[in-house]
Amino acid sequence: MERPKEAFKLEAKVHVGKLLKHLKGAGISEGVIFHNGGVILNRYDTDVELPFRQESNFFYLTGVEEAGFNLLIDVASSKSILVAPNIDREDAMWRGLPDPLDILRKQYDVDEVIYFVEFFKKLDELNPKTLFVFNNTDCKVLGDKYHSILDKKTAVWPLWDARLIKTKQEIDLMREANRISSNAHIQLMKDARPGMNEGELEALFAYETSRRGCKHQAYGCICGSGTSSSILHYTRNDKWTNKEDPEQLVLVDAGAEHHCYASDITRTWPIGGKYVGEAKIIYEIVYEMQEAVMQAMKPGVPWENMHRLANEIGCKGLVKAGLLHGEIEELVNSHVPAVFFPHGLGHLIGLDVHDVGGYPEGTERIQAPGIRYLRFRRNLEVGMVVTVEPGIYFGQVLVEDALDDDSIKKFINLEALERFRKIGGVRIEDCVVITENGIENLTKIPRKLSEIEALMDHSSKN
């Protein structure tokens, strides 16, 4: 792990300013925003502490990664007041003394820092007519006095709109999360050998990211080998790769957090390092799906159009491979490609791997196979960060359901299907930021089949 050149400090007041701008755009110019950070929780009915990770909205507005803090923001003055937990000298025996107020004031981008013992005095001084909170704000700390002025709805969408478009610092943090996670994926591909357990691959990824400063994974790691690679959120990660089958595919969907900002990356590769047969055909189809989308992405493009583009490219590829037959338009209109590309193309990403604000108020999901799982429907804007993650899978349930449906079955080459089913699935996923002219890919891992094979070439290492 490299020692940072200077202490990290989130530009929290910039984020507060964005929130207040959206709030004032909704006609709100006074009142107080109250929110609390996360607290340390214990494992079921024990005193064993669970790993702590800060609540995302609180981190966004404060930059605090420690437990037990609260926040007040005066809307009229834009003043942010961080409320630190009281010093508990008995607790300090176990955890050590916390930083004093003067250190906290320098460490975090806020206007004032007080201890919780002063919280109600400060709130009385602000004397708000309305106290705005968010969806998961724990209001019990307020007691009964302020419940009559609570507003639990008005500030939610302004906060989500603020988080939607990333600042330069946020993009830099996500770039670093992607750099570290990309290097871990690359190391995994270099170290992979037939006969390894999926759990060992997961552990190696966690090790590579942790030793470079990423304390948390952004989500549960997916390491699916063989037919398990067709299970979209497979996290058992307990099977052994086939020692006798170096052509077996392994799908690794894993990404670490850097100061709470997520990465989300997927690569699918043969455990022995060489794509052959049906696996090679499907990989190239998925690569073409992702490449076509990345070339078409730019500000103003509706995200559902990008999903439809990937869906059509995938359909054409499956027809060319002999798995499907029929006219492309009829296949798409009959939702046949959704049997094999059953999820949305990608999602917003930021402080949460599936970030907030995907469906603006009044925007409904498109109720059709595959695209109904699209996690956001917006026109792309400069500063959005999204994942691009097409895939082709031969999932047991979806394939069996398709074969039971004559309106779908008639388009499928059953002999070819039996040959392809054994590979499981392929997904390629990168994190990209929308720029003025297109995108910047934050993920730094080879995507081309030939590049991955070169990376995994073990001949010179044995």
CSV table of C-alpha atoms in Angstrom, one decimal, residues 221-380:
chain,number,residue,atom,x,y,z
A,221,CYS,CA,-18.1,-10.9,-5.0
A,222,ILE,CA,-19.4,-13.1,-7.8
A,223,CYS,CA,-17.0,-15.9,-8.9
A,224,GLY,CA,-19.0,-18.4,-11.0
A,225,SER,CA,-17.3,-21.2,-12.8
A,226,GLY,CA,-18.9,-23.4,-15.5
A,227,THR,CA,-22.7,-23.3,-15.5
A,228,SER,CA,-22.6,-21.2,-12.3
A,229,SER,CA,-21.5,-18.3,-14.5
A,230,SER,CA,-25.1,-18.2,-15.8
A,231,ILE,CA,-26.5,-17.2,-12.3
A,232,LEU,CA,-26.5,-13.4,-12.3
A,233,HIS,CA,-25.9,-12.8,-8.6
A,234,TYR,CA,-24.1,-16.1,-7.7
A,235,THR,CA,-22.2,-15.5,-4.5
A,236,ARG,CA,-21.8,-19.0,-3.1
A,237,ASN,CA,-18.3,-19.1,-4.6
A,238,ASP,CA,-17.6,-22.6,-3.3
A,239,LYS,CA,-17.2,-24.9,-6.3
A,240,TRP,CA,-14.0,-26.2,-7.7
A,241,THR,CA,-13.0,-25.3,-11.2
A,242,ASN,CA,-12.6,-28.3,-13.5
A,243,LYS,CA,-9.0,-29.4,-13.4
A,244,GLU,CA,-9.5,-31.5,-16.5
A,245,ASP,CA,-11.2,-28.8,-18.5
A,246,PRO,CA,-9.0,-25.7,-19.1
A,247,GLU,CA,-11.6,-24.3,-21.5
A,248,GLN,CA,-14.1,-23.9,-18.6
A,249,LEU,CA,-15.2,-20.3,-18.2
A,250,VAL,CA,-15.0,-18.3,-15.0
A,251,LEU,CA,-17.1,-15.2,-14.5
A,252,VAL,CA,-15.7,-12.8,-11.9
A,253,ASP,CA,-17.8,-9.8,-11.0
A,254,ALA,CA,-16.0,-7.9,-8.3
A,255,GLY,CA,-15.2,-4.3,-7.3
A,256,ALA,CA,-13.8,-2.5,-4.3
A,257,GLU,CA,-14.7,0.8,-2.7
A,258,HIS,CA,-12.3,3.7,-2.3
A,259,HIS,CA,-13.4,6.2,0.4
A,260,CYS,CA,-17.0,4.8,-0.1
A,261,TYR,CA,-17.0,5.2,-3.9
A,262,ALA,CA,-17.7,2.0,-5.8
A,263,SER,CA,-16.3,0.2,-8.7
A,264,ASP,CA,-18.2,-2.6,-10.5
A,265,ILE,CA,-16.2,-4.7,-12.9
A,266,THR,CA,-16.8,-8.1,-14.6
A,267,ARG,CA,-14.5,-10.2,-16.8
A,268,THR,CA,-15.2,-13.7,-18.0
A,269,TRP,CA,-12.2,-15.9,-19.0
A,270,PRO,CA,-11.3,-19.5,-19.5
A,271,ILE,CA,-9.6,-21.0,-16.5
A,272,GLY,CA,-6.8,-22.3,-18.7
A,273,GLY,CA,-6.3,-19.0,-20.6
A,274,LYS,CA,-7.6,-19.9,-24.1
A,275,TYR,CA,-11.0,-19.3,-25.5
A,276,VAL,CA,-12.2,-22.0,-27.8
A,277,GLY,CA,-15.4,-23.2,-29.5
A,278,GLU,CA,-18.8,-22.0,-28.2
A,279,ALA,CA,-17.2,-20.0,-25.4
A,280,LYS,CA,-15.1,-18.0,-27.9
A,281,ILE,CA,-18.2,-17.4,-30.0
A,282,ILE,CA,-20.3,-16.1,-27.1
A,283,TYR,CA,-17.4,-13.9,-25.7
A,284,GLU,CA,-17.0,-12.2,-29.1
A,285,ILE,CA,-20.8,-11.5,-29.3
A,286,VAL,CA,-20.8,-9.9,-25.8
A,287,TYR,CA,-17.7,-7.9,-26.7
A,288,GLU,CA,-19.5,-6.6,-29.8
A,289,MET,CA,-22.5,-5.7,-27.7
A,290,GLN,CA,-20.4,-3.6,-25.3
A,291,GLU,CA,-18.3,-2.0,-27.9
A,292,ALA,CA,-21.3,-0.9,-30.0
A,293,VAL,CA,-22.9,0.7,-26.9
A,294,MET,CA,-19.6,2.5,-25.8
A,295,GLN,CA,-19.3,3.9,-29.3
A,296,ALA,CA,-22.8,5.2,-29.2
A,297,MET,CA,-22.9,6.7,-25.7
A,298,LYS,CA,-22.9,10.5,-25.4
A,299,PRO,CA,-24.9,13.2,-23.6
A,300,GLY,CA,-28.6,13.3,-24.5
A,301,VAL,CA,-28.9,9.6,-25.5
A,302,PRO,CA,-31.7,7.8,-23.7
A,303,TRP,CA,-30.3,4.9,-21.7
A,304,GLU,CA,-33.1,2.5,-22.7
A,305,ASN,CA,-31.9,3.0,-26.4
A,306,MET,CA,-28.5,1.7,-25.4
A,307,HIS,CA,-30.1,-1.4,-23.9
A,308,ARG,CA,-32.1,-1.9,-27.1
A,309,LEU,CA,-28.9,-1.5,-29.2
A,310,ALA,CA,-27.1,-4.1,-27.1
A,311,ASN,CA,-30.1,-6.4,-27.3
A,312,GLU,CA,-30.2,-6.1,-31.1
A,313,ILE,CA,-26.4,-6.7,-31.5
A,314,GLY,CA,-26.7,-9.8,-29.3
A,315,CYS,CA,-29.6,-11.1,-31.3
A,316,LYS,CA,-27.7,-10.7,-34.5
A,317,GLY,CA,-24.8,-12.5,-33.0
A,318,LEU,CA,-26.9,-15.4,-31.8
A,319,VAL,CA,-28.4,-15.8,-35.3
A,320,LYS,CA,-25.0,-15.8,-36.9
A,321,ALA,CA,-23.9,-18.4,-34.4
A,322,GLY,CA,-26.8,-20.6,-35.5
A,323,LEU,CA,-28.4,-20.6,-32.1
A,324,LEU,CA,-31.5,-18.6,-33.2
A,325,HIS,CA,-33.2,-18.4,-36.6
A,326,GLY,CA,-35.6,-15.9,-38.0
A,327,GLU,CA,-35.8,-12.2,-38.9
A,328,ILE,CA,-34.1,-9.9,-36.4
A,329,GLU,CA,-37.1,-7.7,-36.0
A,330,GLU,CA,-39.4,-10.6,-35.3
A,331,LEU,CA,-37.0,-12.1,-32.8
A,332,VAL,CA,-36.6,-8.8,-31.0
A,333,ASN,CA,-40.4,-8.1,-31.0
A,334,SER,CA,-41.0,-11.6,-29.7
A,335,HIS,CA,-38.5,-10.9,-26.8
A,336,VAL,CA,-36.4,-14.0,-27.8
A,337,PRO,CA,-33.0,-12.3,-27.0
A,338,ALA,CA,-34.2,-11.7,-23.5
A,339,VAL,CA,-34.0,-15.4,-22.8
A,340,PHE,CA,-30.2,-15.0,-23.1
A,341,PHE,CA,-29.8,-11.3,-22.2
A,342,PRO,CA,-32.3,-11.2,-19.3
A,343,HIS,CA,-31.1,-8.1,-17.3
A,344,GLY,CA,-30.6,-4.4,-17.8
A,345,LEU,CA,-27.6,-3.1,-19.7
A,346,GLY,CA,-26.2,-1.2,-16.7
A,347,HIS,CA,-26.8,1.1,-13.8
A,348,LEU,CA,-25.7,4.4,-12.2
A,349,ILE,CA,-22.8,3.9,-9.8
A,350,GLY,CA,-21.3,6.2,-7.2
A,351,LEU,CA,-21.4,6.0,-3.4
A,352,ASP,CA,-23.6,2.9,-3.9
A,353,VAL,CA,-22.9,0.3,-6.5
A,354,HIS,CA,-26.5,0.7,-7.7
A,355,ASP,CA,-26.6,4.4,-7.2
A,356,VAL,CA,-29.7,6.5,-6.4
A,357,GLY,CA,-31.9,8.5,-8.8
A,358,GLY,CA,-32.3,6.0,-11.5
A,359,TYR,CA,-36.0,6.6,-12.1
A,360,PRO,CA,-37.1,10.3,-11.9
A,361,GLU,CA,-40.5,10.9,-10.4
A,362,GLY,CA,-43.1,10.0,-12.9
A,363,THR,CA,-40.8,7.7,-14.9
A,364,GLU,CA,-42.1,4.1,-15.1
A,365,ARG,CA,-40.2,0.9,-15.9
A,366,ILE,CA,-40.7,-0.5,-19.4
A,367,GLN,CA,-42.7,-3.7,-18.8
A,368,ALA,CA,-41.1,-6.1,-21.3
A,369,PRO,CA,-38.7,-9.0,-20.8
A,370,GLY,CA,-35.1,-8.1,-20.1
A,371,ILE,CA,-35.5,-4.3,-20.3
A,372,ARG,CA,-37.9,-4.3,-17.3
A,373,TYR,CA,-34.8,-4.9,-15.1
A,374,LEU,CA,-33.1,-1.7,-16.4
A,375,ARG,CA,-32.0,0.1,-13.3
A,376,PHE,CA,-32.3,3.6,-14.6
A,377,ARG,CA,-34.2,5.5,-17.3
A,378,ARG,CA,-32.7,8.8,-18.0
A,379,ASN,CA,-31.0,10.6,-20.9
A,380,LEU,CA,-27.2,10.5,-20.4
